[in-house]
Short mmCIF file of C-alpha atoms and ligand atoms in Angstrom, two decimals:
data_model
loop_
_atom_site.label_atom_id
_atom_site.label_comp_id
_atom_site.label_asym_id
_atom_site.label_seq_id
_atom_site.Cartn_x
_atom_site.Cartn_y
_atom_site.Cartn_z
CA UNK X 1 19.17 -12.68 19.91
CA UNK X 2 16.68 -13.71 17.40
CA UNK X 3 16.27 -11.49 14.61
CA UNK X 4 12.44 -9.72 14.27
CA UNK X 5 12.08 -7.81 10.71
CA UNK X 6 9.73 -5.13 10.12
CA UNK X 7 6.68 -7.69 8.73
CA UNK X 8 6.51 -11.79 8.24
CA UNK X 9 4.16 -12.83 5.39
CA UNK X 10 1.13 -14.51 6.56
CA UNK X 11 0.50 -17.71 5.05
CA UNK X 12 -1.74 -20.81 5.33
CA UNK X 13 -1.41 -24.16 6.68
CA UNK X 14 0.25 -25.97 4.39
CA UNK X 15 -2.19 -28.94 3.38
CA UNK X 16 -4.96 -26.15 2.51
CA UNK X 17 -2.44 -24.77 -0.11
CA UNK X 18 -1.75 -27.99 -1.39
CA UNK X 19 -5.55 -28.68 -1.24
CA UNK X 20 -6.17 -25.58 -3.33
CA UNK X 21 -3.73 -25.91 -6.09
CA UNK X 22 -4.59 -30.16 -6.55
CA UNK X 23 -7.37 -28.86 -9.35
CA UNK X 24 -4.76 -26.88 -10.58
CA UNK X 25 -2.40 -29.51 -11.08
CA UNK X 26 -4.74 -31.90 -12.46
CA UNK X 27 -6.14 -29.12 -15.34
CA UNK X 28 -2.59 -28.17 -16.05
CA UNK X 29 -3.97 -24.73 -16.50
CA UNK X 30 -1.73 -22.43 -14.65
CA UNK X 31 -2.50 -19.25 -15.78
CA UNK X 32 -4.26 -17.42 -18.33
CA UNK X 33 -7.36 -16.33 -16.45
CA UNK X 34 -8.18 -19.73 -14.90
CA UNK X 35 -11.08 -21.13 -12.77
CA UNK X 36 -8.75 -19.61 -9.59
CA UNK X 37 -8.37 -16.29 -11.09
CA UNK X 38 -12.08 -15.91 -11.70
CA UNK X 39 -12.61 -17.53 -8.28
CA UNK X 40 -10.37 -15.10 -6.26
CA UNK X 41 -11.43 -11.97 -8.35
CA UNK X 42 -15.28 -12.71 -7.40
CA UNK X 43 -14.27 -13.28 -4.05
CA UNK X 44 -12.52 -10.23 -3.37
CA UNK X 45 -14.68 -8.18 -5.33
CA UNK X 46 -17.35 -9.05 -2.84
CA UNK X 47 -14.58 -8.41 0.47
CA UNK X 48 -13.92 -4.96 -0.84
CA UNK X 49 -17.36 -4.17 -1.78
CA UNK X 50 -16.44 -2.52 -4.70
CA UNK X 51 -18.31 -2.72 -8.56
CA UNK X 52 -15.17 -4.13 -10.40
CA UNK X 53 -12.10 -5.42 -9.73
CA UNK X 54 -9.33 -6.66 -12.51
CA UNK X 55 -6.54 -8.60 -10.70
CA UNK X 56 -3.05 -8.43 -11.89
CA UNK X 57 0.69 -9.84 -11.36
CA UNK X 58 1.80 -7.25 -8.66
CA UNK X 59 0.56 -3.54 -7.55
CA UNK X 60 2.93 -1.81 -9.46
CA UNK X 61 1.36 -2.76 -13.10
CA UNK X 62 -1.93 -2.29 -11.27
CA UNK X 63 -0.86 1.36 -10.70
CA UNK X 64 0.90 1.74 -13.52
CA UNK X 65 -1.72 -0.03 -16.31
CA UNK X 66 -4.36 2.29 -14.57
CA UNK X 67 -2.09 5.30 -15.70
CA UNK X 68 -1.77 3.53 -19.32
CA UNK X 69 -5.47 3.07 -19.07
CA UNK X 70 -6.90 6.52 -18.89
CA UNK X 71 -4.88 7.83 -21.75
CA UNK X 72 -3.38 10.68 -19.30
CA UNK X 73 -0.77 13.14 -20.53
CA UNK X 74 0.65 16.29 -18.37
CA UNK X 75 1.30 16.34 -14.74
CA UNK X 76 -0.17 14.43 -12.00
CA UNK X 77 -0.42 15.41 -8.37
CA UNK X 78 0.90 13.51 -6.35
CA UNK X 79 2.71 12.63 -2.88
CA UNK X 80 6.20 12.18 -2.08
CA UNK X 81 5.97 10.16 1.32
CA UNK X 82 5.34 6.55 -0.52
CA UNK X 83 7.26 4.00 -1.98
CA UNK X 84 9.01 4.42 -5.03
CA UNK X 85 6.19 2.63 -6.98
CA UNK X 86 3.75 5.43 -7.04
CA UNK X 87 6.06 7.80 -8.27
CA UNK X 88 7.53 5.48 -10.99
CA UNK X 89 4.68 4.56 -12.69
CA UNK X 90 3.86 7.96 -13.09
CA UNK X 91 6.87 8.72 -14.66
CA UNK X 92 7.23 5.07 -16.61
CA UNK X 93 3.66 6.85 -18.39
CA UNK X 94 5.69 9.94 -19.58
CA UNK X 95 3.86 11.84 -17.07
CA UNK X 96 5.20 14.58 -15.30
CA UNK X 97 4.62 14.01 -11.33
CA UNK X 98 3.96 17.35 -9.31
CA UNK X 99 4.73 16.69 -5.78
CA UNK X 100 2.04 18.36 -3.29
CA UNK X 101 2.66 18.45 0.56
CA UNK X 102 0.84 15.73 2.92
CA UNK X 103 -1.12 16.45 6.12
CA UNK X 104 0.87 16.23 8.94
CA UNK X 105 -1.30 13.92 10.78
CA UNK X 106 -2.71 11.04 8.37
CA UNK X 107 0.49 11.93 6.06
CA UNK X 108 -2.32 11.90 3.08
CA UNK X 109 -2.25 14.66 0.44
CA UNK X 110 -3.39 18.13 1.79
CA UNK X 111 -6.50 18.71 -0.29
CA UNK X 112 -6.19 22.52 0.61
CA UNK X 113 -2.66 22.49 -1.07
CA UNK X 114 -3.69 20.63 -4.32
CA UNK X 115 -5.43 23.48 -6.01
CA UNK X 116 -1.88 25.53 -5.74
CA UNK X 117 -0.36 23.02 -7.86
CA UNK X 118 -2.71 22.85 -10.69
CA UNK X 119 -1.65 24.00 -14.27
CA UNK X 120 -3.56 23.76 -17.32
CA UNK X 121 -1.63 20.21 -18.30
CA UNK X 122 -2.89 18.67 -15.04
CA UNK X 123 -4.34 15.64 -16.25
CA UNK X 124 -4.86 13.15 -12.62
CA UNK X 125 -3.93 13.45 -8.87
CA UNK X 126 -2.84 10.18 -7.59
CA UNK X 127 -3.03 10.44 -3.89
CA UNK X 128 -1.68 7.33 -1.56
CA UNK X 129 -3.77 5.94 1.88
CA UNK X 130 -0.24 5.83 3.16
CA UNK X 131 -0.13 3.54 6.05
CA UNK X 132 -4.22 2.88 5.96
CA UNK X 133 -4.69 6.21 6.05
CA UNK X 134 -7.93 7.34 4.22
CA UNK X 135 -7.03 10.10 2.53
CA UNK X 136 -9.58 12.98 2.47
CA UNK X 137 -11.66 11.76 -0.06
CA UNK X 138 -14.33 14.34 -0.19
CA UNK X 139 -12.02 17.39 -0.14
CA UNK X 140 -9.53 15.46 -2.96
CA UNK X 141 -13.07 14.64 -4.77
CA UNK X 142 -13.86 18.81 -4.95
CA UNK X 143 -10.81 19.30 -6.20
CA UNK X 144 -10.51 17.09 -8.93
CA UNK X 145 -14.56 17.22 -10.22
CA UNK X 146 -13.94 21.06 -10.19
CA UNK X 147 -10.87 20.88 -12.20
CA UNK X 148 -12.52 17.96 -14.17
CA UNK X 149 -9.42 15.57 -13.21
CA UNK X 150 -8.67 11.75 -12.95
CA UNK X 151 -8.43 10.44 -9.26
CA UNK X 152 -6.33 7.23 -9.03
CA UNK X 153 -6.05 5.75 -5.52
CA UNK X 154 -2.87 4.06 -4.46
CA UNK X 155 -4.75 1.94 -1.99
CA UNK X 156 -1.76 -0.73 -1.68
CA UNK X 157 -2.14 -0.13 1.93
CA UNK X 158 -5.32 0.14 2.29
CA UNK X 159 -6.66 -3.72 1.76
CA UNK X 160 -9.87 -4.71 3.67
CA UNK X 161 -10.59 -1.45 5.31
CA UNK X 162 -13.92 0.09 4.87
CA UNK X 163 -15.05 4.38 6.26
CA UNK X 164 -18.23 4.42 7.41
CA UNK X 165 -18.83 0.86 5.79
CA UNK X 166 -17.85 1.91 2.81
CA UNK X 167 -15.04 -0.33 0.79
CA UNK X 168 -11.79 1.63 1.00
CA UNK X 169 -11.56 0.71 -2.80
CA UNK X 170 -15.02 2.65 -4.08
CA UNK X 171 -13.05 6.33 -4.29
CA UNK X 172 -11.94 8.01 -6.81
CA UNK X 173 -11.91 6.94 -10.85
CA UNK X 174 -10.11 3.71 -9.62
CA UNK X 175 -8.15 2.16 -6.65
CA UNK X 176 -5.50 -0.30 -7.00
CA UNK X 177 -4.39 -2.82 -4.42
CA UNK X 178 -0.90 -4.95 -3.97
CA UNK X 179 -1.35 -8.56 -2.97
CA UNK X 180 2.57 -8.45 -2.18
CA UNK X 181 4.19 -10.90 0.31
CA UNK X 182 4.84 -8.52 2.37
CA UNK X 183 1.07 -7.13 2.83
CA UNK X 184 -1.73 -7.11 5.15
CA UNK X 185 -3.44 -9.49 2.24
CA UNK X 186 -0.86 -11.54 -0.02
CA UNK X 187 -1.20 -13.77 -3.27
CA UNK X 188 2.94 -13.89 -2.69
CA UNK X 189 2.81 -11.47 -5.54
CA UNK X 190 -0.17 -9.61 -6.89
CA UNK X 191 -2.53 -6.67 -7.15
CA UNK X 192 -6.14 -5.08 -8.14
CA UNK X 193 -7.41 -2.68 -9.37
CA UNK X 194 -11.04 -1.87 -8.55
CA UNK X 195 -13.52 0.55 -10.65
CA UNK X 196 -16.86 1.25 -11.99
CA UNK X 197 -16.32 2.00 -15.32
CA UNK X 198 -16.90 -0.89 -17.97
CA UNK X 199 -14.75 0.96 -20.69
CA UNK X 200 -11.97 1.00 -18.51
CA UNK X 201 -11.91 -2.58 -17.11
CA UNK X 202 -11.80 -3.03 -20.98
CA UNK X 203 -8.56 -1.39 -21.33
CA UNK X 204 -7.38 -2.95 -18.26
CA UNK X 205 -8.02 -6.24 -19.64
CA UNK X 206 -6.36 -5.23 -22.82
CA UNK X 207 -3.16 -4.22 -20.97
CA UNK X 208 -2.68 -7.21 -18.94
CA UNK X 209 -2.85 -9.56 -21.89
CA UNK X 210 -1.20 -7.96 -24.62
CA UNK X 211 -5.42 -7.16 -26.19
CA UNK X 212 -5.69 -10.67 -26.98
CA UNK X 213 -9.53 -11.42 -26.89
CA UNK X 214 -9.33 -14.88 -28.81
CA UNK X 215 -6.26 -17.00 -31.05
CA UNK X 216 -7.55 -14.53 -33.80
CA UNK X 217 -8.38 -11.60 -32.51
CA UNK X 218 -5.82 -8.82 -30.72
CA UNK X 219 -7.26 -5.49 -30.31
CA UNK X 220 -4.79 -3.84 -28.17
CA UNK X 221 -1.11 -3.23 -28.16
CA UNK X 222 -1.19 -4.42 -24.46
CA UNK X 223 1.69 -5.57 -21.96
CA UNK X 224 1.29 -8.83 -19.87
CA UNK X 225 0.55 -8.56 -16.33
CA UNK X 226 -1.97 -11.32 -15.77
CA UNK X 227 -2.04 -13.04 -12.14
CA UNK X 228 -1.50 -16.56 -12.51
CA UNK X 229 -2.96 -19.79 -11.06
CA UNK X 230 -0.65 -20.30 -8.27
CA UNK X 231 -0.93 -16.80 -6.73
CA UNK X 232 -4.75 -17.04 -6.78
CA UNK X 233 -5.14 -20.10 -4.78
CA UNK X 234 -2.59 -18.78 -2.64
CA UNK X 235 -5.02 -15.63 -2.38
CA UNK X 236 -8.42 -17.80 -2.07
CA UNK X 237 -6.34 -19.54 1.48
CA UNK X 238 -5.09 -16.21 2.20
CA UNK X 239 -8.71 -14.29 2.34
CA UNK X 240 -9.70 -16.77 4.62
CA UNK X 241 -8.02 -16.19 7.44
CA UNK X 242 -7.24 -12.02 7.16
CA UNK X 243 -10.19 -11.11 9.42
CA UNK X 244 -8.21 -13.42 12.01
CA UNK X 245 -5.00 -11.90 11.32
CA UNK X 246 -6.07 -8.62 11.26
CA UNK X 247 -7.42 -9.01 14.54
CA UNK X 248 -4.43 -10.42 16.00
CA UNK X 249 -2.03 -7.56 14.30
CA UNK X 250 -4.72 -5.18 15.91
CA UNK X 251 -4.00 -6.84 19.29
CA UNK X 252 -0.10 -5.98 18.64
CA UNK X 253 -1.03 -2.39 17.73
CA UNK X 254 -2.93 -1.77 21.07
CA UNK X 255 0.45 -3.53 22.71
CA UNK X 256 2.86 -1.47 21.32
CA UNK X 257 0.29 1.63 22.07
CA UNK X 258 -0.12 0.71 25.41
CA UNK X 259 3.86 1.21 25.83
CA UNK X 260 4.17 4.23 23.48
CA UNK X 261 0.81 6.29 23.52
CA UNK X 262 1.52 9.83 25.74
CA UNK X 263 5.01 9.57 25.89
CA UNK X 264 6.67 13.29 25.38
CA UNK X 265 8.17 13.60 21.52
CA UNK X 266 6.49 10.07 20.03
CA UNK X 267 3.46 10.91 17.57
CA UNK X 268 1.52 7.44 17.29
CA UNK X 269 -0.62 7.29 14.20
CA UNK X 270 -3.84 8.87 14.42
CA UNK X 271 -6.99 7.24 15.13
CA UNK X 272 -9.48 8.56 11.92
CA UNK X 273 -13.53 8.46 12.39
CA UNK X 274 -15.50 5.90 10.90
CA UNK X 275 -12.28 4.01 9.48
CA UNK X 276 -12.45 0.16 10.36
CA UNK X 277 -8.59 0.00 9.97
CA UNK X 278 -6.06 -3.11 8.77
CA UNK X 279 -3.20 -2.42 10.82
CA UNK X 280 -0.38 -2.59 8.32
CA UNK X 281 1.74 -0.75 9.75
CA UNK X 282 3.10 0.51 13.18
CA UNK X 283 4.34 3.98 12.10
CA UNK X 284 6.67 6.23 15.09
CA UNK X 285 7.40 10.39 14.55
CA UNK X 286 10.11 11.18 16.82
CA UNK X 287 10.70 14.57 17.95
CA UNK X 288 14.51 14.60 18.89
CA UNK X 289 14.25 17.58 21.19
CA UNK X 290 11.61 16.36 23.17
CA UNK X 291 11.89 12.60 23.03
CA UNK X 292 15.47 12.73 23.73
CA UNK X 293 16.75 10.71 20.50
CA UNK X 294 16.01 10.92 16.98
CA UNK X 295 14.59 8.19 14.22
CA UNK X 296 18.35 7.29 13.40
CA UNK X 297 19.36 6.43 17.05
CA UNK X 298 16.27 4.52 17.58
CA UNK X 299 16.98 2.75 14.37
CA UNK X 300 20.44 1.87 15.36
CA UNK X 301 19.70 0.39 18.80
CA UNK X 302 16.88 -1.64 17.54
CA UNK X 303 19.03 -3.29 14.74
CA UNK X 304 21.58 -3.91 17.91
CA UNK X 305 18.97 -5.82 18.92
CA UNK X 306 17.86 -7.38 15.91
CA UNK X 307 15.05 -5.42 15.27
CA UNK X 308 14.43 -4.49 12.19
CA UNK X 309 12.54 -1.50 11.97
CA UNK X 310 12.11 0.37 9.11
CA UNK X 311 12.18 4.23 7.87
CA UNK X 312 9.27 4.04 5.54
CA UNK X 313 9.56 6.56 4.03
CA UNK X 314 12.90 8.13 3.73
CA UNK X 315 14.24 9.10 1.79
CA UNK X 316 10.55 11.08 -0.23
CA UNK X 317 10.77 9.75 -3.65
CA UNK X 318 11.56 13.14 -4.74
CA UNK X 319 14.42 12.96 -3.45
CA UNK X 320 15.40 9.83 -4.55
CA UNK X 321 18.84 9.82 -7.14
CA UNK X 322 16.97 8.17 -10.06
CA UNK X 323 15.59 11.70 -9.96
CA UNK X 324 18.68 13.87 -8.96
CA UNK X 325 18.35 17.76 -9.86
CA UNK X 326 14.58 17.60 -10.88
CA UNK X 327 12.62 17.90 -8.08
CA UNK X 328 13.17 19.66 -4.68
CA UNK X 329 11.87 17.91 -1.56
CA UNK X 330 12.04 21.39 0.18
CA UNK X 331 8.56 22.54 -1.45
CA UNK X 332 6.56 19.76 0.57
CA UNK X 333 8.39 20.81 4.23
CA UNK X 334 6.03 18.91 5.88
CA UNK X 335 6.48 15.66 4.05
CA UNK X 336 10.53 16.09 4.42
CA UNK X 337 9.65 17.03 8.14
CA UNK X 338 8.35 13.45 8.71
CA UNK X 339 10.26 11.22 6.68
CA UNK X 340 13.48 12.92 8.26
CA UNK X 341 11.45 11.62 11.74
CA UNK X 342 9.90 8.56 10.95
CA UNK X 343 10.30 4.58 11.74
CA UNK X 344 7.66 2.03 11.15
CA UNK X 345 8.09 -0.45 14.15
CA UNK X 346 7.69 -4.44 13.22
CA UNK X 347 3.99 -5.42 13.08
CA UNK X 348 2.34 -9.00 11.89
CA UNK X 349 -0.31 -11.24 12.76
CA UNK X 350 2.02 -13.45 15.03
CA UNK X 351 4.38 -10.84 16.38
CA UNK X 352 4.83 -12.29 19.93
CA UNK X 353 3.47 -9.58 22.59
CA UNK X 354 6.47 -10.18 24.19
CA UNK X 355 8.81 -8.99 21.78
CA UNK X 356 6.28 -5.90 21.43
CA UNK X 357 7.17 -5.31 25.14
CA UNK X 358 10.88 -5.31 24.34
CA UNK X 359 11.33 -3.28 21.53
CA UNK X 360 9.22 -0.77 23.01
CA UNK X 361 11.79 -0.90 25.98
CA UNK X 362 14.58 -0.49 23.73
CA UNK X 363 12.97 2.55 22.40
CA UNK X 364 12.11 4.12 25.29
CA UNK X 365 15.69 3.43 26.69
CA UNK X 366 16.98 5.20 24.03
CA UNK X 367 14.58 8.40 24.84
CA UNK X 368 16.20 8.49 28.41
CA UNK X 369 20.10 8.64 27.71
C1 LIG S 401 3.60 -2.31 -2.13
C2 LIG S 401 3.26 -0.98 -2.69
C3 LIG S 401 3.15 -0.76 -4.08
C4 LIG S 401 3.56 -1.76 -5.12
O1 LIG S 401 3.01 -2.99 -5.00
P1 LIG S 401 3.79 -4.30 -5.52
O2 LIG S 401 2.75 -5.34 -5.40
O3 LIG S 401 4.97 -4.51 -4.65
O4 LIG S 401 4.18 -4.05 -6.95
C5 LIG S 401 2.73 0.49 -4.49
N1 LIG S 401 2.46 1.48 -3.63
C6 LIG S 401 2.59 1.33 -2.31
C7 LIG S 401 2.25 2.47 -1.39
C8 LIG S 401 3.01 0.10 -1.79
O5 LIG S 401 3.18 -0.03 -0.46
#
């Protein structure tokens, strides 16, 4: 049977990537802030409506430059249901992560239960829009202006959406994006982060290429994390087809809700006011004694099928053994309740609406043994 994985990167006809890169090869300038790096950076900073964007090789250094950035020392508040990215570059900083419970229906940080976890060497909370789920900005916003505290966005799934019209990038003290292949929005590899403050695009800069500011002139004992020419054209084709894609992944969401919505023991992802969404991701809580199976059976028949879904994310990253003994993913129960639960079903742009049908058949088959 032919094998369906959890996502397929979306790319663009061929002869428009070759189109795009043709100035490249004639310049031989392939990286080092080219003409397609400024090009792409302008052009997203106008898609995400934000003030400032700086673009950079992948989200990870996006996430973890920001850190570097901001000078931060302590603890930072954060989540445990993400990938292991968040969490690292928190802890590649020196900094102490503090893992706070989620909400147990946009799986977002609980705003009520930051507060609890604040100490006097709380320095940032770096909250995650985990699926393209807009995180309670206004309650995570009270917390951190009354504690006077950084907020730094994880927004890697969050590309392209907007709440109430307003750029999913524009919260907090920054927001960084990853361009990844496997994402909603890819340069193959790459990431953003977005801002309003000119001092700290300044830094950001800095970071990214190692504070050079001329042959003469380094200011900065910066890393290199520069996007190069390649993955921005790739970008530039990719932005111009992801309000098509997006519409078609939205058309395999409704499928696979269509099948799934109302059935006894499945929680579908909930629908949040205002939020023009991206549909990343196709995210399934299953409640064993209700449903009839749990996560791991439905895993296991779908990959008997050659489906494969995914449990993102399981195990929390505070659980994870690159951490073994330091943290204990018992103090956010609600966070352990739904990794233990969860499976993100395939979902892309071309996912055929007839495989939709079938793997929700082999789900629910597995909910009636
Ligand atoms: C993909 C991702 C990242 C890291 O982005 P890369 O571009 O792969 O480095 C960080 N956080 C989350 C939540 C992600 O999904």
């Amino acid at each position: 049977m032919k094998q369906i994985l959890v996502t397929r990167s979306s790319m663009p006809p061929f002869e428009e990537y070759m189109e795009e890169i043709r100035s490249v090869w004639e310049s031989h300038w392939l990286t080092n802030m080219g003409p397609k790096h400024a090009e792409l950076a302008e052009a997203l900073r106008a898609y995400l409506g934000v003030e400032r964007i700086e673009l950079f090789t992948n989200g990870h250094m996006a996430i973890e430059l920001t850190l570097q950035a901001m000078n931060l020392q302590g603890e930072v508040i954060t989540t445990p249901f993400t990938f292991a990215s968040t969490t690292h570059a928190i802890v590649r900083n020196g900094l102490e992560p503090v893992f706070c419970d989620i909400d147990p229906v946009s799986f977002t940080l609980d705003p009520a239960k930051i507060e609890e976890r604040i100490t006097e060497r709380t320095c940032a909370i770096l909250p995650v829009h985990v699926y393209g789920n807009i995180c309670d900005t206004d309650g995570i916003e009270a917390v951190a202006r009354k504690h006077g505290l950084k907020v730094i966005y994880d927004a890697c799934h969050a590309f392209g959406e907007t709440v109430n019209g307003k750029g999913a990038g524009t919260f907090g003290d920054a927001s960084c994006f990853s361009f990844h292949a496997t994402k909603v929005f890819n340069t193959i590899e790459g990431g953003a982060v977005c801002f309003r403050d000119t001092a700290l695009g300044e830094k950001l800069y800095d970071l990214k290429n190692f504070g050079i500011h001329g042959p003469e002139d380094v200011r900065a004992v910066g890393a290199n994390a520069k996007m190069n020419e390649f993955c921005a054209a790739m970008g530039l084709c990719n932005l111009r087809h992801v309000e098509e894609e997006i519409e078609k992944r939205k058309k395999a969401g409704n499928r696979y809700r269509s099948h799934l919505e109302g059935i006894p023991g499945l929680q579908l992802n909930a629908v949040q006011p205002g939020v023009k969404y991206n549909y990343g991701y196709f995210p399934v809580i299953f409640e064993r004694d209700v449903f009839g199976a749990d996560r791991d059976e439905v895993f296991t028949a779908l990959a008997e099928q050659n489906v494969g879904a995914r449990k993102y994310f399981w195990p929390l990253t505070s659980a994870f053994s690159a951490f073994a003994g330091k943290y204990d993913p018992a103090e956010t129960p609600v966070a352990q309740r739904i990794s233990e639960r969860v499976l993100t079903l395939p979902l892309y742009a071309d996912l055929a609406h007839e495989d939709v049908d079938r793997i929700c058949e082999t789900v629910l088959r597995c909910g009636k043994r």
